[in-house]
Amino acid sequence: MRVAVIGGGAMGAATSWRLAKRGVDVVCYDRYSPPHAFGSTHGESRIIRTAYFEGPWYVPLVQEAFQLWRELEAETGADLLTMTGALMIGEPDSEAVKGALDSAKAHGLDVELLDGDELRSRYRGHVVPDGQVAVLDKQAGILHPEAAVTAMLSQTPAVVRDRAVGSVAELVDSFDSVVVAAGPWTPELVEWIPLQVERQVHVWFALEGGVDWLTPERFPVFILQSPEFGDVYGIPSLDGASMKVGRHHEGEFTDPHGIRRVVDETDIDPLRRVAAQFLRGLTGRVTRTLTCMYTNTPDRHFVIDFSPDDRRVVVISACSGHGFKFAPVIGDIAADLVCDGVTRRDISRFSAARFATSHVPDDHHDRD
Ligand SMILES: Cc1cc2nc3c(=O)[nH]c(=O)nc-3n(C[C@H](O)[C@H](O)[C@H](O)COP(=O)(O)OP(=O)(O)OC[C@H]3O[C@@H](n4cnc5c(N)ncnc54)[C@H](O)[C@@H]3O)c2cc1C
């Protein structure tokens, strides 16, 4: 069996790895040389968490993903996953807190509910207002995206770099199947899913001198839901000198060819204010920034499905900004769909048919 994978980011690399493991003759094409910083899979860290507030149906998938990340580490010797725990912080009735507790209850997960005093005393880096609470998810941590892509592609015998595939039709008759994993370029290849690409920014702030409480051993990854700033997340300091923070969504619509790559004060200012209001130990001095893209569906859940017109074509990379952690399991599901036509995992919520009546605004690439 011969399979083409379009894209060698998180999803395409994972699919290629899982197909190669089954002995499939897989060719992974990428328009650049992954890992690279032009798509959605860069920036040195990604959050993985289990008490998934976006929906309890993600929990079995993330639990399997943990096993597959460890399997990849064992196969390649790469260091990909650092466990830190995760804190979902917000009002008691916020989606992050309620949703995490619901998932924990549904799946018997190891979580703790902390009030503001407990949070502040356990984690010196957090300054939360009274009335806010946090769910501590113990099965959570940091993944390293560039290292992960390198590891997955190292297990893929045929990677064609610097080759932009013009269309699915270009490959479909030369292969038994084509998996589209083109991240924010997906709308150029697949018009039957209503997708919007969203610009995102990461900012690293310098730590104050002498701060030793923001390290992965002492400071879990966190997602904070704030009425003023929306969803904000932070990753503990990986270099002992700076810490990365970002806002989940809140970005402008864009496309990979026209994205505004310069990070300016309008991007930085809200994050600097978040650091000043909610975190202890960060200066406002920026040491590094980057831009990245989300590929959003209207409901912000994934699409993992066959093309409605051609079951030789599978699309997987519409992950709405939270897909990285699932990459190996999504890759394995894609391999199931290609090899067997079905998967034992429940992917009914990721069907493209749920958008069958949706309309993509004509100007969706131009809005900001
Ligand atoms: C700022 C930011 C923070 C995030 N944080 C998290 C997080 O903490 N946890 C989490 O789980 N997820 C997170 N995500 C989401 C996650 O990173 C993405 O879902 C995931 O990396 C998407 O991978 P992808 O392979 O679909 O896309 P990409 O990495 O963009 O890969 C697509 C690839 O396809 C190639 N390509 C495109 N078109 C063509 C073509 N025509 N021919 C050949 N190649 C082509 C591109 O060059 C690219 O390499 C975050 C995303 C961003 C942007």
Coordinates of C-alpha atoms and ligand atoms in Angstrom, one line a residue:
M1 CA 0.0 0.0 0.0
R2 CA 1.3 3.5 -0.9
V3 CA 0.1 6.6 1.1
A4 CA 1.0 10.2 0.6
V5 CA 0.9 12.6 3.6
I6 CA 0.7 16.3 2.8
G7 CA 2.4 18.1 5.6
G8 CA 5.2 17.1 8.0
G9 CA 4.1 19.2 11.0
A10 CA 2.7 17.5 14.2
M11 CA -0.1 15.7 12.4
G12 CA 1.6 14.7 9.2
A13 CA 4.7 13.5 11.0
A14 CA 2.6 11.5 13.5
T15 CA 0.6 9.9 10.6
S16 CA 3.8 9.1 8.7
W17 CA 5.3 7.5 11.8
R18 CA 2.3 5.4 12.5
L19 CA 1.9 4.3 8.9
A20 CA 5.6 3.4 8.6
K21 CA 5.2 1.3 11.7
R22 CA 2.6 -0.8 9.9
G23 CA 4.9 -1.3 7.0
V24 CA 3.0 1.1 4.7
D25 CA 5.0 2.7 1.9
V26 CA 4.4 6.3 3.1
V27 CA 5.8 9.5 1.5
C28 CA 5.5 12.6 3.6
Y29 CA 5.6 15.9 1.6
D30 CA 6.3 19.3 3.2
R31 CA 6.5 22.7 1.6
Y32 CA 9.4 23.6 4.0
S33 CA 11.9 21.5 6.0
P34 CA 10.1 20.5 9.2
P35 CA 10.4 21.2 12.0
H36 CA 10.1 24.8 11.0
A37 CA 8.6 28.0 12.3
F38 CA 6.1 28.9 9.6
G39 CA 3.1 26.8 10.6
S40 CA 1.6 25.6 13.9
T41 CA 4.2 23.4 15.5
H42 CA 7.0 25.5 16.9
G43 CA 7.9 27.4 20.0
E44 CA 9.7 24.8 22.1
S45 CA 6.7 23.8 24.3
R46 CA 3.1 22.6 24.2
I47 CA 0.7 21.7 27.1
I48 CA -0.6 18.2 27.5
R49 CA -3.3 17.7 30.1
T50 CA -5.8 15.0 30.9
A51 CA -8.8 16.6 32.8
Y52 CA -9.9 18.1 29.5
F53 CA -12.3 21.0 30.0
E54 CA -13.2 21.0 26.3
G55 CA -15.1 17.7 26.7
P56 CA -14.7 14.4 28.5
W57 CA -14.7 12.6 25.2
Y58 CA -11.1 13.8 24.7
V59 CA -9.8 12.0 27.8
P60 CA -9.4 8.5 26.4
L61 CA -7.6 10.0 23.4
V62 CA -5.2 12.0 25.6
Q63 CA -4.6 9.0 27.8
E64 CA -3.6 7.0 24.7
A65 CA -1.5 9.9 23.5
F66 CA 0.6 9.8 26.7
Q67 CA 1.4 6.2 26.0
L68 CA 2.3 6.9 22.4
W69 CA 4.6 9.9 23.4
R70 CA 6.4 7.6 25.8
E71 CA 6.6 4.9 23.0
L72 CA 8.2 7.5 20.7
E73 CA 10.7 8.5 23.4
A74 CA 11.6 4.8 23.8
E75 CA 12.0 4.2 20.1
T76 CA 14.1 7.3 19.4
G77 CA 15.8 8.2 22.7
A78 CA 14.4 11.7 22.4
D79 CA 13.3 13.6 25.5
L80 CA 9.8 14.8 24.6
L81 CA 7.6 14.9 27.7
T82 CA 8.2 16.6 31.0
M83 CA 5.5 16.1 33.7
T84 CA 4.6 19.2 35.6
G85 CA 0.9 18.9 36.4
A86 CA -1.6 21.6 35.1
L87 CA -3.7 24.2 36.9
M88 CA -7.0 25.3 35.4
I89 CA -7.7 28.6 37.1
G90 CA -10.8 30.7 37.1
E91 CA -14.2 31.4 38.7
P92 CA -15.7 28.2 40.2
D93 CA -18.3 28.2 37.4
S94 CA -15.8 29.0 34.6
E95 CA -15.5 26.5 31.7
A96 CA -11.9 25.7 32.6
V97 CA -12.8 24.8 36.2
K98 CA -16.2 23.2 35.7
G99 CA -15.1 21.3 32.5
A100 CA -12.0 19.9 34.1
L101 CA -14.0 18.7 37.1
D102 CA -16.6 17.2 34.8
S103 CA -13.9 15.3 32.9
A104 CA -12.2 14.2 36.1
K105 CA -15.5 12.9 37.5
A106 CA -16.5 11.1 34.3
H107 CA -13.1 9.3 34.0
G108 CA -12.0 9.0 37.7
L109 CA -9.0 11.3 37.2
D110 CA -6.6 12.4 39.9
V111 CA -7.4 16.1 40.4
E112 CA -7.5 18.5 43.3
L113 CA -9.7 21.6 43.7
L114 CA -7.7 24.4 45.3
D115 CA -9.1 27.6 46.6
G116 CA -7.2 30.9 46.2
D117 CA -5.3 30.6 49.5
E118 CA -4.2 27.1 48.8
L119 CA -3.1 28.0 45.3
R120 CA -1.1 31.0 46.4
S121 CA 0.6 29.1 49.2
R122 CA 1.4 26.1 47.2
Y123 CA 2.6 27.9 44.1
R124 CA 4.4 31.1 44.8
G125 CA 4.2 32.2 41.2
H126 CA 0.4 32.6 41.2
V127 CA -1.3 35.8 42.5
V128 CA -5.0 35.0 42.0
P129 CA -7.8 37.2 43.3
D130 CA -10.0 35.9 46.1
G131 CA -12.9 33.9 44.7
Q132 CA -10.9 32.2 42.0
V133 CA -10.1 28.5 42.3
A134 CA -7.9 26.0 40.5
V135 CA -8.2 22.4 39.4
L136 CA -4.8 20.7 39.7
D137 CA -4.6 18.0 37.0
K138 CA -1.8 15.7 38.0
Q139 CA -1.5 13.9 34.6
A140 CA -0.2 16.9 32.7
G141 CA 3.0 18.5 31.5
I142 CA 5.0 19.9 28.6
L143 CA 5.8 18.4 25.2
H144 CA 8.6 19.7 23.0
P145 CA 7.1 20.1 19.5
E146 CA 10.3 20.6 17.4
A147 CA 11.9 17.5 19.0
A148 CA 8.7 15.5 18.6
V149 CA 8.5 16.3 14.9
T150 CA 12.1 15.4 14.4
A151 CA 11.6 12.1 16.3
M152 CA 8.5 11.2 14.3
L153 CA 10.1 12.0 10.9
S154 CA 13.2 10.1 11.9
Q155 CA 10.9 7.0 11.9
T156 CA 9.6 7.9 8.4
P157 CA 11.7 6.5 5.6
A158 CA 10.5 8.9 2.8
V159 CA 10.2 12.6 3.6
V160 CA 10.2 15.0 0.7
R161 CA 11.2 18.4 1.9
D162 CA 10.7 21.8 0.2
R163 CA 7.9 20.5 -2.0
A164 CA 4.6 22.3 -1.9
V165 CA 1.9 20.0 -3.2
G166 CA -0.5 22.0 -5.4
S167 CA -3.7 20.0 -4.8
V168 CA -4.9 16.7 -3.5
A169 CA -5.7 15.7 -7.1
E170 CA -2.0 16.0 -7.9
L171 CA -1.3 12.9 -5.8
V172 CA -4.5 11.0 -5.4
D173 CA -4.1 8.8 -8.5
S174 CA -0.5 7.9 -7.8
F175 CA -1.2 6.7 -4.2
D176 CA -3.8 4.4 -2.6
S177 CA -4.6 7.2 -0.1
V178 CA -3.7 10.8 0.6
V179 CA -3.8 12.2 4.2
V180 CA -4.1 16.0 4.3
A181 CA -2.2 17.4 7.3
A182 CA -1.4 20.8 6.0
G183 CA -2.3 22.8 9.1
P184 CA -3.2 26.4 8.3
W185 CA -2.7 25.7 4.6
T186 CA -5.5 23.1 4.7
P187 CA -8.1 25.6 3.4
E188 CA -6.1 25.8 0.1
L189 CA -6.4 22.0 -0.3
V190 CA -9.8 21.2 1.2
E191 CA -12.8 23.4 0.6
W192 CA -15.4 21.2 2.2
I193 CA -14.6 22.1 5.8
P194 CA -15.3 25.7 7.0
L195 CA -12.0 26.7 8.5
Q196 CA -10.6 29.9 9.8
V197 CA -6.9 30.5 10.4
E198 CA -6.1 32.6 13.4
R199 CA -2.8 34.4 14.3
Q200 CA -1.4 33.6 17.7
V201 CA 1.5 35.1 19.6
H202 CA 3.9 33.8 22.3
V203 CA 5.9 36.1 24.5
W204 CA 8.7 35.2 26.8
F205 CA 9.3 37.6 29.8
A206 CA 12.5 37.7 31.7
L207 CA 12.4 36.4 35.3
E208 CA 13.3 38.7 38.2
G209 CA 16.6 38.0 39.7
G210 CA 16.7 35.2 42.3
V211 CA 13.4 33.7 41.2
D212 CA 13.5 29.9 41.6
W213 CA 9.8 29.0 41.9
L214 CA 8.9 29.1 38.2
T215 CA 10.7 25.9 37.1
P216 CA 8.9 22.8 35.8
E217 CA 9.6 21.0 39.2
R218 CA 7.8 23.8 41.1
F219 CA 5.3 25.4 38.8
P220 CA 2.7 23.5 36.8
V221 CA 1.6 24.6 33.3
F222 CA -1.5 26.7 33.7
I223 CA -4.6 28.0 31.9
L224 CA -6.3 31.0 33.5
Q225 CA -9.7 32.1 32.4
S226 CA -10.0 35.8 33.0
P227 CA -13.0 38.1 32.1
E228 CA -10.5 40.8 31.1
F229 CA -7.9 38.8 29.1
G230 CA -9.8 35.7 28.0
D231 CA -7.9 32.4 28.2
V232 CA -4.3 32.9 29.1
Y233 CA -1.7 30.1 29.5
G234 CA 1.8 29.8 30.8
I235 CA 4.6 27.3 30.6
P236 CA 7.2 27.1 33.4
S237 CA 10.6 28.5 32.7
L238 CA 12.7 26.1 30.7
D239 CA 15.9 28.1 30.7
G240 CA 15.8 29.5 34.2
A241 CA 15.8 33.0 32.8
S242 CA 12.5 33.6 31.1
M243 CA 8.9 32.3 30.9
K244 CA 6.5 31.9 28.0
V245 CA 2.9 33.1 28.1
G246 CA 0.2 33.3 25.5
R247 CA -3.5 33.9 24.9
H248 CA -5.6 31.1 23.6
H249 CA -7.6 32.5 20.7
E250 CA -8.2 36.3 20.8
G251 CA -6.1 36.6 17.6
E252 CA -6.9 38.1 14.2
F253 CA -7.9 35.9 11.2
T254 CA -5.1 35.5 8.7
D255 CA -3.6 33.1 6.3
P256 CA -0.2 31.5 6.1
H257 CA 0.9 33.7 3.2
G258 CA -0.2 37.0 4.7
I259 CA 0.3 36.6 8.4
R260 CA 1.7 39.6 10.2
R261 CA 4.9 38.2 11.6
V262 CA 6.0 41.2 13.5
V263 CA 4.9 41.1 17.2
D264 CA 4.2 44.6 18.4
E265 CA 3.1 46.4 21.5
T266 CA -0.6 45.6 20.9
D267 CA 0.3 41.9 21.2
I268 CA 2.6 42.3 24.1
D269 CA 0.7 44.7 26.3
P270 CA -2.1 42.4 27.4
L271 CA 0.3 39.7 28.2
R272 CA 2.5 42.1 30.2
R273 CA -0.5 43.1 32.2
V274 CA -1.4 39.5 32.8
A275 CA 2.1 38.9 34.1
A276 CA 1.9 41.9 36.3
Q277 CA -1.6 41.1 37.7
F278 CA -1.5 37.3 38.0
L279 CA 2.1 36.1 38.2
R280 CA 4.9 36.7 40.7
G281 CA 8.5 36.7 39.5
L282 CA 8.3 38.0 35.9
T283 CA 9.6 41.4 34.8
G284 CA 7.9 43.1 31.9
R285 CA 11.0 42.7 29.8
V286 CA 10.5 40.7 26.6
T287 CA 13.3 38.3 25.7
R288 CA 11.6 36.6 22.7
T289 CA 8.4 36.5 20.7
L290 CA 6.9 34.3 18.0
T291 CA 3.8 34.1 15.8
C292 CA 2.0 30.8 15.1
M293 CA -1.4 29.8 13.6
Y294 CA -4.5 28.0 14.7
T295 CA -6.7 26.2 12.2
N296 CA -10.1 26.6 13.7
T297 CA -13.4 24.8 13.0
P298 CA -16.6 26.7 13.9
D299 CA -17.1 24.8 17.1
R300 CA -13.4 24.5 17.9
H301 CA -13.4 20.7 18.0
F302 CA -11.4 18.7 15.5
V303 CA -12.1 17.3 12.1
I304 CA -10.8 13.8 11.5
D305 CA -12.6 12.4 8.5
F306 CA -12.7 11.1 5.0
S307 CA -13.4 13.5 2.1
P308 CA -17.2 13.3 1.5
D309 CA -16.5 12.6 -2.2
D310 CA -13.5 10.3 -2.1
R311 CA -12.6 7.8 0.7
R312 CA -9.1 7.8 -0.6
V313 CA -8.6 11.2 1.1
V314 CA -8.5 11.7 4.9
V315 CA -8.2 15.1 6.6
I316 CA -6.9 15.4 10.1
S317 CA -5.2 18.7 10.8
A318 CA -8.1 21.1 11.8
C319 CA -7.3 21.1 15.4
S320 CA -8.5 24.5 16.6
G321 CA -5.4 25.3 18.6
H322 CA -5.4 22.4 20.9
G323 CA -4.3 19.4 18.8
F324 CA -0.6 19.0 19.5
K325 CA -0.9 16.8 22.6
F326 CA -3.1 14.3 20.6
A327 CA -0.8 14.1 17.5
P328 CA 0.3 10.5 17.9
V329 CA -3.2 9.2 18.5
I330 CA -4.6 11.3 15.7
G331 CA -1.8 10.0 13.5
D332 CA -2.7 6.4 14.5
I333 CA -6.4 7.1 13.8
A334 CA -5.5 8.4 10.3
A335 CA -3.4 5.2 9.8
D336 CA -6.5 3.2 10.8
L337 CA -8.8 5.0 8.4
V338 CA -6.3 4.6 5.6
C339 CA -5.5 0.9 6.2
D340 CA -8.8 -0.4 7.6
G341 CA -11.4 2.2 6.6
V342 CA -12.5 2.4 10.3
T343 CA -11.0 3.1 13.7
R344 CA -11.8 1.6 17.1
R345 CA -11.6 5.0 18.7
D346 CA -14.7 7.1 19.0
I347 CA -14.3 9.9 16.5
S348 CA -17.9 10.6 15.9
R349 CA -17.6 14.1 17.3
F350 CA -14.9 14.9 14.7
S351 CA -17.0 14.2 11.7
A352 CA -16.9 16.9 9.0
A353 CA -20.6 16.2 8.3
R354 CA -21.5 18.3 11.4
F355 CA -20.7 21.4 9.3
A356 CA -22.6 20.2 6.2
T357 CA -24.9 23.2 6.4
S358 CA -22.3 25.7 7.6
H359 CA -21.3 28.6 5.4
V360 CA -17.7 30.0 5.3
P361 CA -17.9 33.7 4.8
D362 CA -16.3 34.6 1.4
D363 CA -14.1 37.1 3.1
H364 CA -12.8 34.8 5.8
H365 CA -9.2 35.1 4.7
D366 CA -9.3 38.9 4.7
R367 CA -10.9 39.8 8.0
D368 CA -8.8 40.9 10.9
Ligands
LIG1 C1 0.7 29.4 19.6 C2 0.2 28.0 19.7 C3 0.1 27.3 20.9 C4 -0.4 26.1 21.0 N1 -0.4 25.4 22.2 C5 -0.9 24.1 22.2 C6 -0.8 23.4 23.4 O1 -0.3 23.9 24.4 N2 -1.2 22.1 23.4 C7 -1.7 21.5 22.3 O2 -2.1 20.4 22.4 N3 -1.8 22.2 21.1 C8 -1.4 23.5 21.1 N4 -1.4 24.1 19.9 C9 -2.0 23.5 18.7 C10 -1.0 22.6 18.0 O3 0.3 23.1 18.1 C11 -1.5 22.4 16.6 O4 -2.8 21.8 16.6 C12 -0.5 21.4 15.8 O5 0.8 21.8 16.0 C13 -0.9 21.5 14.4 O6 -0.1 20.7 13.6 P1 -0.4 20.5 12.1 O7 0.5 19.4 11.7 O8 -1.8 20.3 11.9 O9 0.0 21.9 11.4 P2 1.5 22.4 11.0 O10 2.5 22.3 12.1 O11 1.3 23.8 10.5 O12 1.9 21.5 9.8 C14 1.4 21.6 8.5 C15 2.5 21.3 7.6 O13 2.1 21.2 6.3 C16 3.0 21.7 5.4 N5 2.3 22.1 4.2 C17 1.2 22.9 4.1 N6 0.8 23.0 2.9 C18 1.5 22.1 2.2 C19 1.5 21.7 0.8 N7 0.6 22.2 -0.1 N8 2.4 20.8 0.4 C20 3.3 20.2 1.3 N9 3.3 20.6 2.6 C21 2.4 21.5 3.0 C22 3.5 22.9 6.2 O14 4.8 23.3 5.7 C23 3.6 22.4 7.6 O15 4.9 21.8 7.9 C24 -0.9 25.4 19.8 C25 -0.8 26.1 18.6 C26 -0.2 27.4 18.5 C27 -0.1 28.1 17.2

